[in-house]
Amino acid sequence: AILAQAVRLKRYWLQAHPVWRIALLAYRHTTAHDCARGCLLRMSESGDDSAEEYTDSSEVNAPPHSSSSGIQGVVALVVVILVFSSNGVAYKKLFVGDPELFTPCSVLCGSNLFGMVTCLPLYYKDLSCANMKAITSLQWFFLIFETICYSGLGPLLYLIALQHITIASAAILGRLESLEFLVLAILLLGEKVDCWSLANSALTLIGILVALLSPPLFGQQLEFSSGFVLMVCSGLFYVASLVVTKKWLVCIPIGILAMVRLSLGTLIYHVMVLLQRGDVGVTEIYTQAYWSQVWWYAVLYVSLAQTLWLTALAHAGSTAISVGTTSLFVLTLLWAMAVLDSFPTGPQWLGSAFIVASVLSSIARSIKQGGVNKAAAAAAADDD
């Protein structure tokens, strides 16, 4: 997830595509956030030239685009979308195996520790004294605040919520994040939205409300558990982290953002495990029984996912990325049905129909916008 910051690279700003919508997706891992695309599109077009004072290793030796690299990017995109969409299902399987050992804190602690070790060789060039000194005290404050939201409270509340609700409920409630970000972007960032974005947002909101409020029509009782509240709060923390990053941290090198998040996240979850279960809980994290089960989760959802996500951002077309990420909602439901044998209820199917309509509308917009961008680029090339 930390490689969501890769969208900060200059070549992605120049593509004039909804990169920050993609960043919001990567923050969440399990749901697409296409409803706020109009707002996020304009955000992606407002790059910050102040980044010149930093040196970013990810901007060095950028690979040239070719047909082979495009195929590589699409393959990476397909794999990473499948990985992202199965995150909740994977944790459900892990937690059911041993709920005492694989608590949200212990799983996140091990995953962050694994990611910190594996990602350090990728980002060590960014961790220079010059880059560190270039960060202002205000940016350090917001970096720590954003890290607490993104690496601490957001994922913790999400995994706790998954213990109490189904994957279908999590996927539907996760769609609120796009609406939350849309509101915050308008209020705090002064962004404007178009009619298409508002229509997609309206479809998403209708789908969520239908899923939550229509059970009496199916002879069922209304259900509002603590898991619902935790899932909504989790989304708020993820969105808050994105807004803070966009407003104050966009020019900080990726490596610093990544390593601060991973290291601080590891520290936070070690402290939480220590407070919850004492020395025994911390000791269990370093046992063979723990790592024999957690290693595949860390490899898939930390190291592999981050590497493939960066590869997709570097080589895949912006339209392909947008279409792929938009399909996460549907893929999440399919993973739950295939692996956990967990099917949406009647109200959830009805609400999902509206959300899927929003997804299809968003995909159509992505394809149309991609055509417009290509035409504009071709016209600019002819003028030159």
Short mmCIF file of C-alpha atoms in Angstrom, two decimals:
data_model
loop_
_atom_site.label_atom_id
_atom_site.label_comp_id
_atom_site.label_asym_id
_atom_site.label_seq_id
_atom_site.Cartn_x
_atom_site.Cartn_y
_atom_site.Cartn_z
CA ALA A 1 0.00 0.00 0.00
CA ILE A 2 2.87 2.36 0.68
CA LEU A 3 3.65 2.49 -3.04
CA ALA A 4 0.52 4.54 -3.56
CA GLN A 5 2.92 7.43 -3.15
CA ALA A 6 4.48 6.47 -6.51
CA VAL A 7 1.72 8.45 -8.19
CA ARG A 8 3.60 11.52 -7.10
CA LEU A 9 6.21 10.97 -9.82
CA LYS A 10 6.37 13.73 -12.41
CA ARG A 11 5.62 11.54 -15.37
CA TYR A 12 2.26 10.63 -13.84
CA TRP A 13 1.40 14.27 -13.17
CA LEU A 14 2.02 14.93 -16.88
CA GLN A 15 -0.37 12.20 -18.01
CA ALA A 16 -3.36 14.31 -16.89
CA HIS A 17 -5.25 11.32 -15.55
CA PRO A 18 -6.98 10.63 -12.20
CA VAL A 19 -3.79 9.54 -10.45
CA TRP A 20 -4.94 10.60 -7.01
CA ARG A 21 -8.03 8.46 -7.45
CA ILE A 22 -5.62 5.58 -8.05
CA ALA A 23 -3.64 6.60 -4.97
CA LEU A 24 -6.80 6.49 -2.89
CA LEU A 25 -7.46 3.01 -4.20
CA ALA A 26 -4.01 1.84 -3.22
CA TYR A 27 -4.54 3.21 0.27
CA ARG A 28 -7.56 1.00 0.71
CA HIS A 29 -6.49 -2.13 -1.19
CA THR A 30 -9.91 -3.70 -1.25
CA THR A 31 -12.28 -1.25 -2.92
CA ALA A 32 -12.23 1.03 -5.95
CA HIS A 33 -12.82 4.75 -5.50
CA ASP A 34 -13.97 5.89 -8.87
CA CYS A 35 -16.89 8.03 -7.71
CA ALA A 36 -14.63 10.96 -6.85
CA ARG A 37 -12.79 10.80 -10.15
CA GLY A 38 -13.73 14.23 -11.42
CA CYS A 39 -12.30 15.86 -8.30
CA LEU A 40 -9.25 13.63 -8.30
CA LEU A 41 -8.61 14.22 -12.00
CA ARG A 42 -8.09 17.90 -11.37
CA MET A 43 -5.92 17.12 -8.37
CA SER A 44 -3.66 15.01 -10.55
CA GLU A 45 -3.26 17.89 -12.96
CA SER A 46 -1.97 20.27 -10.28
CA GLY A 47 1.57 18.98 -9.78
CA ASP A 48 3.87 20.67 -7.27
CA ASP A 49 7.12 22.00 -8.73
CA SER A 50 8.57 22.42 -5.24
CA ALA A 51 9.69 18.80 -5.46
CA GLU A 52 12.78 20.05 -7.31
CA GLU A 53 14.57 20.54 -3.98
CA TYR A 54 14.51 16.77 -3.35
CA THR A 55 16.24 13.93 -5.12
CA ASP A 56 13.97 10.95 -5.62
CA SER A 57 15.46 7.58 -6.57
CA SER A 58 12.22 6.56 -8.24
CA GLU A 59 12.65 9.31 -10.83
CA VAL A 60 16.08 8.13 -11.91
CA ASN A 61 16.46 5.98 -15.01
CA ALA A 62 12.76 5.84 -15.82
CA PRO A 63 12.25 3.06 -18.32
CA PRO A 64 11.18 4.08 -21.81
CA HIS A 65 7.69 3.11 -22.87
CA SER A 66 7.41 0.39 -25.51
CA SER A 67 4.99 -2.33 -26.52
CA SER A 68 6.85 -4.91 -24.41
CA SER A 69 6.87 -2.65 -21.36
CA GLY A 70 3.17 -1.94 -21.92
CA ILE A 71 2.43 -5.67 -21.85
CA GLN A 72 4.54 -6.00 -18.74
CA GLY A 73 2.58 -3.18 -17.11
CA VAL A 74 -0.78 -4.73 -17.98
CA VAL A 75 0.28 -8.12 -16.61
CA ALA A 76 1.51 -6.48 -13.41
CA LEU A 77 -1.74 -4.54 -13.16
CA VAL A 78 -3.90 -7.66 -13.54
CA VAL A 79 -1.94 -9.52 -10.87
CA VAL A 80 -1.89 -6.64 -8.41
CA ILE A 81 -5.63 -6.01 -8.83
CA LEU A 82 -6.28 -9.68 -8.02
CA VAL A 83 -4.02 -9.37 -4.97
CA PHE A 84 -5.60 -6.12 -3.76
CA SER A 85 -9.14 -7.45 -4.13
CA SER A 86 -8.38 -10.60 -2.13
CA ASN A 87 -6.86 -8.84 0.88
CA GLY A 88 -9.91 -9.07 3.10
CA VAL A 89 -10.57 -12.69 2.13
CA ALA A 90 -6.96 -13.61 2.93
CA TYR A 91 -7.15 -12.07 6.39
CA LYS A 92 -10.44 -13.85 7.05
CA LYS A 93 -8.79 -17.18 6.24
CA LEU A 94 -5.77 -16.35 8.38
CA PHE A 95 -7.83 -15.19 11.35
CA VAL A 96 -10.15 -18.19 11.32
CA GLY A 97 -7.12 -20.48 11.49
CA ASP A 98 -6.02 -19.16 14.92
CA PRO A 99 -7.90 -16.10 16.23
CA GLU A 100 -5.75 -15.95 19.36
CA LEU A 101 -2.46 -15.72 17.49
CA PHE A 102 -3.49 -13.85 14.35
CA THR A 103 -5.09 -10.77 15.85
CA PRO A 104 -5.26 -7.57 13.78
CA CYS A 105 -2.35 -6.07 15.74
CA SER A 106 -0.10 -9.11 15.39
CA VAL A 107 -0.77 -9.53 11.66
CA LEU A 108 -0.16 -5.86 10.94
CA CYS A 109 2.94 -5.85 13.14
CA GLY A 110 4.49 -8.76 11.25
CA SER A 111 3.48 -7.38 7.85
CA ASN A 112 4.98 -3.95 8.55
CA LEU A 113 8.17 -5.51 9.89
CA PHE A 114 8.48 -7.71 6.80
CA GLY A 115 7.82 -4.75 4.52
CA MET A 116 10.37 -2.58 6.28
CA VAL A 117 13.10 -5.19 5.77
CA THR A 118 12.24 -5.95 2.13
CA CYS A 119 11.64 -2.35 1.01
CA LEU A 120 14.74 -0.78 2.55
CA PRO A 121 16.98 -1.88 -0.38
CA LEU A 122 14.53 -0.24 -2.79
CA TYR A 123 14.44 3.13 -1.06
CA TYR A 124 17.76 3.60 0.70
CA LYS A 125 18.85 6.22 -1.84
CA ASP A 126 15.98 8.47 -0.79
CA LEU A 127 17.05 8.32 2.87
CA SER A 128 19.85 10.85 2.43
CA CYS A 129 20.72 13.62 4.86
CA ALA A 130 19.95 16.22 2.20
CA ASN A 131 16.43 14.87 1.71
CA MET A 132 15.85 14.64 5.44
CA LYS A 133 16.98 18.23 6.03
CA ALA A 134 14.76 19.49 3.21
CA ILE A 135 11.65 18.38 5.12
CA THR A 136 10.26 21.21 7.23
CA SER A 137 9.08 20.81 10.81
CA LEU A 138 5.48 21.31 9.66
CA GLN A 139 5.87 18.53 7.11
CA TRP A 140 7.31 16.21 9.77
CA PHE A 141 4.28 16.92 11.95
CA PHE A 142 1.85 16.08 9.17
CA LEU A 143 3.94 13.09 8.10
CA ILE A 144 3.65 11.59 11.58
CA PHE A 145 -0.07 12.44 11.76
CA GLU A 146 -0.70 10.93 8.32
CA THR A 147 1.29 7.82 9.23
CA ILE A 148 -0.77 7.28 12.37
CA CYS A 149 -3.93 7.50 10.26
CA TYR A 150 -2.66 5.38 7.38
CA SER A 151 -0.39 2.83 9.06
CA GLY A 152 -2.06 2.76 12.45
CA LEU A 153 -5.73 3.49 12.90
CA GLY A 154 -6.97 2.88 9.34
CA PRO A 155 -5.81 -0.73 8.81
CA LEU A 156 -6.35 -1.67 12.45
CA LEU A 157 -10.02 -0.65 12.44
CA TYR A 158 -10.47 -2.30 9.05
CA LEU A 159 -9.22 -5.69 10.22
CA ILE A 160 -11.17 -5.47 13.46
CA ALA A 161 -14.31 -4.69 11.45
CA LEU A 162 -13.71 -7.75 9.27
CA GLN A 163 -14.02 -9.91 12.38
CA HIS A 164 -17.63 -8.78 12.78
CA ILE A 165 -18.99 -8.28 9.26
CA THR A 166 -18.89 -10.11 5.94
CA ILE A 167 -16.67 -9.25 2.99
CA ALA A 168 -19.74 -8.07 1.07
CA SER A 169 -20.63 -5.63 3.85
CA ALA A 170 -17.02 -4.43 4.00
CA ALA A 171 -16.89 -3.90 0.23
CA ILE A 172 -20.15 -1.95 0.21
CA LEU A 173 -19.24 0.24 3.18
CA GLY A 174 -15.77 0.73 1.74
CA ARG A 175 -17.37 2.56 -1.17
CA LEU A 176 -18.14 5.38 1.27
CA GLU A 177 -14.49 6.39 1.10
CA SER A 178 -14.90 7.87 -2.37
CA LEU A 179 -17.78 9.99 -1.13
CA GLU A 180 -15.89 11.02 2.00
CA PHE A 181 -12.90 12.09 -0.04
CA LEU A 182 -15.10 13.96 -2.49
CA VAL A 183 -16.59 16.01 0.35
CA LEU A 184 -13.23 16.70 2.01
CA ALA A 185 -11.61 17.61 -1.30
CA ILE A 186 -14.34 20.15 -1.98
CA LEU A 187 -14.25 21.60 1.55
CA LEU A 188 -10.51 21.53 2.27
CA LEU A 189 -8.81 21.50 -1.13
CA GLY A 190 -11.21 23.70 -3.07
CA GLU A 191 -11.75 21.09 -5.76
CA LYS A 192 -14.65 21.19 -8.20
CA VAL A 193 -16.55 18.22 -9.61
CA ASP A 194 -18.47 17.66 -12.82
CA CYS A 195 -21.89 16.18 -13.39
CA TRP A 196 -20.55 12.73 -14.29
CA SER A 197 -18.69 12.47 -10.99
CA LEU A 198 -21.76 13.62 -9.07
CA ALA A 199 -23.92 11.05 -10.89
CA ASN A 200 -21.49 8.24 -10.03
CA SER A 201 -21.38 9.42 -6.43
CA ALA A 202 -25.17 9.48 -6.28
CA LEU A 203 -25.39 5.90 -7.61
CA THR A 204 -22.84 4.76 -5.05
CA LEU A 205 -24.66 6.46 -2.17
CA ILE A 206 -28.00 5.02 -3.29
CA GLY A 207 -26.45 1.54 -3.46
CA ILE A 208 -25.04 1.83 0.06
CA LEU A 209 -28.31 3.10 1.51
CA VAL A 210 -30.31 0.39 -0.27
CA ALA A 211 -28.00 -2.32 1.06
CA LEU A 212 -28.28 -0.98 4.60
CA LEU A 213 -31.95 0.01 4.77
CA SER A 214 -33.79 -2.45 2.50
CA PRO A 215 -33.62 -5.67 4.63
CA PRO A 216 -37.25 -5.21 5.84
CA LEU A 217 -38.35 -5.48 2.20
CA PHE A 218 -36.79 -8.96 2.18
CA GLY A 219 -38.31 -9.97 5.51
CA GLN A 220 -35.03 -9.38 7.36
CA GLN A 221 -34.11 -7.17 10.29
CA LEU A 222 -31.98 -4.06 9.98
CA GLU A 223 -28.38 -4.78 10.98
CA PHE A 224 -26.06 -2.15 12.42
CA SER A 225 -23.21 -3.77 14.29
CA SER A 226 -19.99 -2.34 15.68
CA GLY A 227 -18.25 -3.67 12.58
CA PHE A 228 -20.19 -1.23 10.41
CA VAL A 229 -19.08 1.72 12.55
CA LEU A 230 -15.45 0.54 12.58
CA MET A 231 -15.42 0.13 8.80
CA VAL A 232 -16.71 3.66 8.27
CA CYS A 233 -14.18 5.07 10.76
CA SER A 234 -11.42 3.15 9.03
CA GLY A 235 -12.33 4.78 5.75
CA LEU A 236 -12.30 8.22 7.37
CA PHE A 237 -8.73 7.71 8.57
CA TYR A 238 -7.61 6.50 5.14
CA VAL A 239 -9.20 9.50 3.47
CA ALA A 240 -7.72 11.88 6.04
CA SER A 241 -4.26 10.47 5.31
CA LEU A 242 -4.73 11.07 1.58
CA VAL A 243 -5.92 14.65 2.06
CA VAL A 244 -2.96 15.42 4.33
CA THR A 245 -0.55 13.82 1.85
CA LYS A 246 -1.99 15.78 -1.05
CA LYS A 247 -1.93 19.10 0.77
CA TRP A 248 1.40 18.95 2.63
CA LEU A 249 3.48 15.90 1.70
CA VAL A 250 3.30 15.60 -2.08
CA CYS A 251 6.91 16.73 -2.63
CA ILE A 252 8.54 14.37 -0.11
CA PRO A 253 10.50 11.50 -1.73
CA ILE A 254 8.71 8.17 -1.90
CA GLY A 255 11.39 6.34 0.05
CA ILE A 256 11.05 8.61 3.07
CA LEU A 257 7.28 8.29 3.06
CA ALA A 258 7.50 4.51 2.71
CA MET A 259 10.09 3.87 5.39
CA VAL A 260 8.54 6.27 7.90
CA ARG A 261 5.20 4.57 7.45
CA LEU A 262 6.60 1.07 7.75
CA SER A 263 8.92 1.78 10.67
CA LEU A 264 6.41 3.82 12.63
CA GLY A 265 3.68 1.29 11.83
CA THR A 266 5.86 -1.53 13.14
CA LEU A 267 6.53 0.42 16.33
CA ILE A 268 2.85 1.26 16.83
CA TYR A 269 1.71 -2.34 16.49
CA HIS A 270 4.51 -3.67 18.68
CA VAL A 271 3.34 -1.29 21.41
CA MET A 272 -0.30 -2.31 20.87
CA VAL A 273 0.54 -6.02 21.09
CA LEU A 274 2.57 -5.33 24.23
CA LEU A 275 -0.31 -3.42 25.83
CA GLN A 276 -2.89 -6.05 24.88
CA ARG A 277 -1.04 -9.25 25.68
CA GLY A 278 2.18 -8.27 27.41
CA ASP A 279 5.56 -9.81 26.69
CA VAL A 280 3.90 -13.09 25.66
CA GLY A 281 2.13 -11.40 22.75
CA VAL A 282 5.34 -9.82 21.45
CA THR A 283 7.22 -13.10 21.83
CA GLU A 284 4.60 -14.97 19.79
CA ILE A 285 5.28 -12.68 16.81
CA TYR A 286 8.78 -14.13 16.53
CA THR A 287 7.79 -17.79 16.73
CA GLN A 288 7.88 -20.32 13.91
CA ALA A 289 4.15 -21.00 14.32
CA TYR A 290 3.41 -17.34 13.61
CA TRP A 291 5.70 -16.81 10.62
CA SER A 292 4.82 -20.16 9.05
CA GLN A 293 1.36 -18.68 8.43
CA VAL A 294 2.04 -14.96 8.13
CA TRP A 295 4.91 -15.08 5.64
CA TRP A 296 2.65 -15.64 2.62
CA TYR A 297 0.38 -12.77 3.71
CA ALA A 298 3.40 -10.46 4.05
CA VAL A 299 4.88 -11.58 0.72
CA LEU A 300 1.62 -11.16 -1.19
CA TYR A 301 0.17 -8.03 0.38
CA VAL A 302 3.32 -6.10 1.25
CA SER A 303 6.34 -6.94 -0.91
CA LEU A 304 4.77 -8.41 -4.07
CA ALA A 305 1.79 -6.05 -4.15
CA GLN A 306 3.99 -2.98 -3.74
CA THR A 307 6.46 -4.07 -6.41
CA LEU A 308 3.75 -4.94 -8.93
CA TRP A 309 1.83 -1.75 -8.18
CA LEU A 310 4.87 0.38 -8.94
CA THR A 311 5.50 -1.64 -12.12
CA ALA A 312 1.90 -1.13 -13.24
CA LEU A 313 2.07 2.61 -12.58
CA ALA A 314 5.32 2.86 -14.53
CA HIS A 315 4.38 0.82 -17.61
CA ALA A 316 0.61 0.38 -17.92
CA GLY A 317 -1.54 2.97 -19.64
CA SER A 318 -3.52 5.34 -17.46
CA THR A 319 -6.82 4.12 -18.91
CA ALA A 320 -5.93 0.50 -18.16
CA ILE A 321 -5.03 1.40 -14.59
CA SER A 322 -8.27 3.29 -14.05
CA VAL A 323 -10.43 0.53 -15.54
CA GLY A 324 -8.59 -2.15 -13.59
CA THR A 325 -8.81 -0.44 -10.24
CA THR A 326 -12.46 0.41 -10.76
CA SER A 327 -13.28 -3.30 -11.01
CA LEU A 328 -12.04 -4.03 -7.48
CA PHE A 329 -15.50 -3.92 -5.92
CA VAL A 330 -16.78 -6.69 -8.15
CA LEU A 331 -13.61 -8.77 -7.74
CA THR A 332 -13.81 -8.50 -3.96
CA LEU A 333 -17.30 -9.99 -3.99
CA LEU A 334 -16.18 -12.76 -6.34
CA TRP A 335 -13.22 -13.64 -4.08
CA ALA A 336 -15.54 -13.90 -1.08
CA MET A 337 -17.95 -16.17 -2.93
CA ALA A 338 -15.22 -18.39 -4.38
CA VAL A 339 -12.94 -18.75 -1.34
CA LEU A 340 -15.14 -18.21 1.71
CA ASP A 341 -18.46 -19.37 0.21
CA SER A 342 -19.83 -16.06 1.48
CA PHE A 343 -22.57 -14.64 -0.71
CA PRO A 344 -24.24 -11.22 -0.46
CA THR A 345 -27.70 -11.12 1.02
CA GLY A 346 -30.75 -10.03 -0.98
CA PRO A 347 -30.46 -6.39 0.16
CA GLN A 348 -26.75 -6.43 -0.58
CA TRP A 349 -27.34 -7.77 -4.08
CA LEU A 350 -29.83 -4.96 -4.67
CA GLY A 351 -27.48 -2.30 -3.35
CA SER A 352 -24.58 -3.78 -5.29
CA ALA A 353 -26.56 -3.39 -8.50
CA PHE A 354 -26.48 0.40 -8.07
CA ILE A 355 -22.79 0.32 -7.16
CA VAL A 356 -21.97 -1.84 -10.17
CA ALA A 357 -23.84 0.66 -12.34
CA SER A 358 -21.55 3.34 -10.91
CA VAL A 359 -18.54 1.12 -11.64
CA LEU A 360 -19.61 0.60 -15.26
CA SER A 361 -20.25 4.31 -15.68
CA SER A 362 -16.83 5.03 -14.25
CA ILE A 363 -15.17 2.55 -16.63
CA ALA A 364 -16.97 4.17 -19.57
CA ARG A 365 -15.71 7.55 -18.42
CA SER A 366 -12.15 6.23 -18.13
CA ILE A 367 -12.22 4.87 -21.67
CA LYS A 368 -13.72 8.08 -23.02
CA GLN A 369 -11.23 10.25 -21.12
CA GLY A 370 -8.38 8.06 -22.37
CA GLY A 371 -9.48 8.67 -25.94
CA VAL A 372 -9.71 12.41 -25.33
CA ASN A 373 -6.23 12.49 -23.78
CA LYS A 374 -4.74 10.54 -26.72
CA ALA A 375 -6.40 12.86 -29.22
CA ALA A 376 -5.11 15.90 -27.34
CA ALA A 377 -1.61 14.45 -27.20
CA ALA A 378 -1.70 13.68 -30.94
CA ALA A 379 -2.89 17.20 -31.72
CA ALA A 380 -0.13 18.69 -29.58
CA ALA A 381 2.45 16.51 -31.37
CA ASP A 382 1.17 17.70 -34.75
CA ASP A 383 1.43 21.32 -33.65
CA ASP A 384 5.05 20.77 -32.63
#
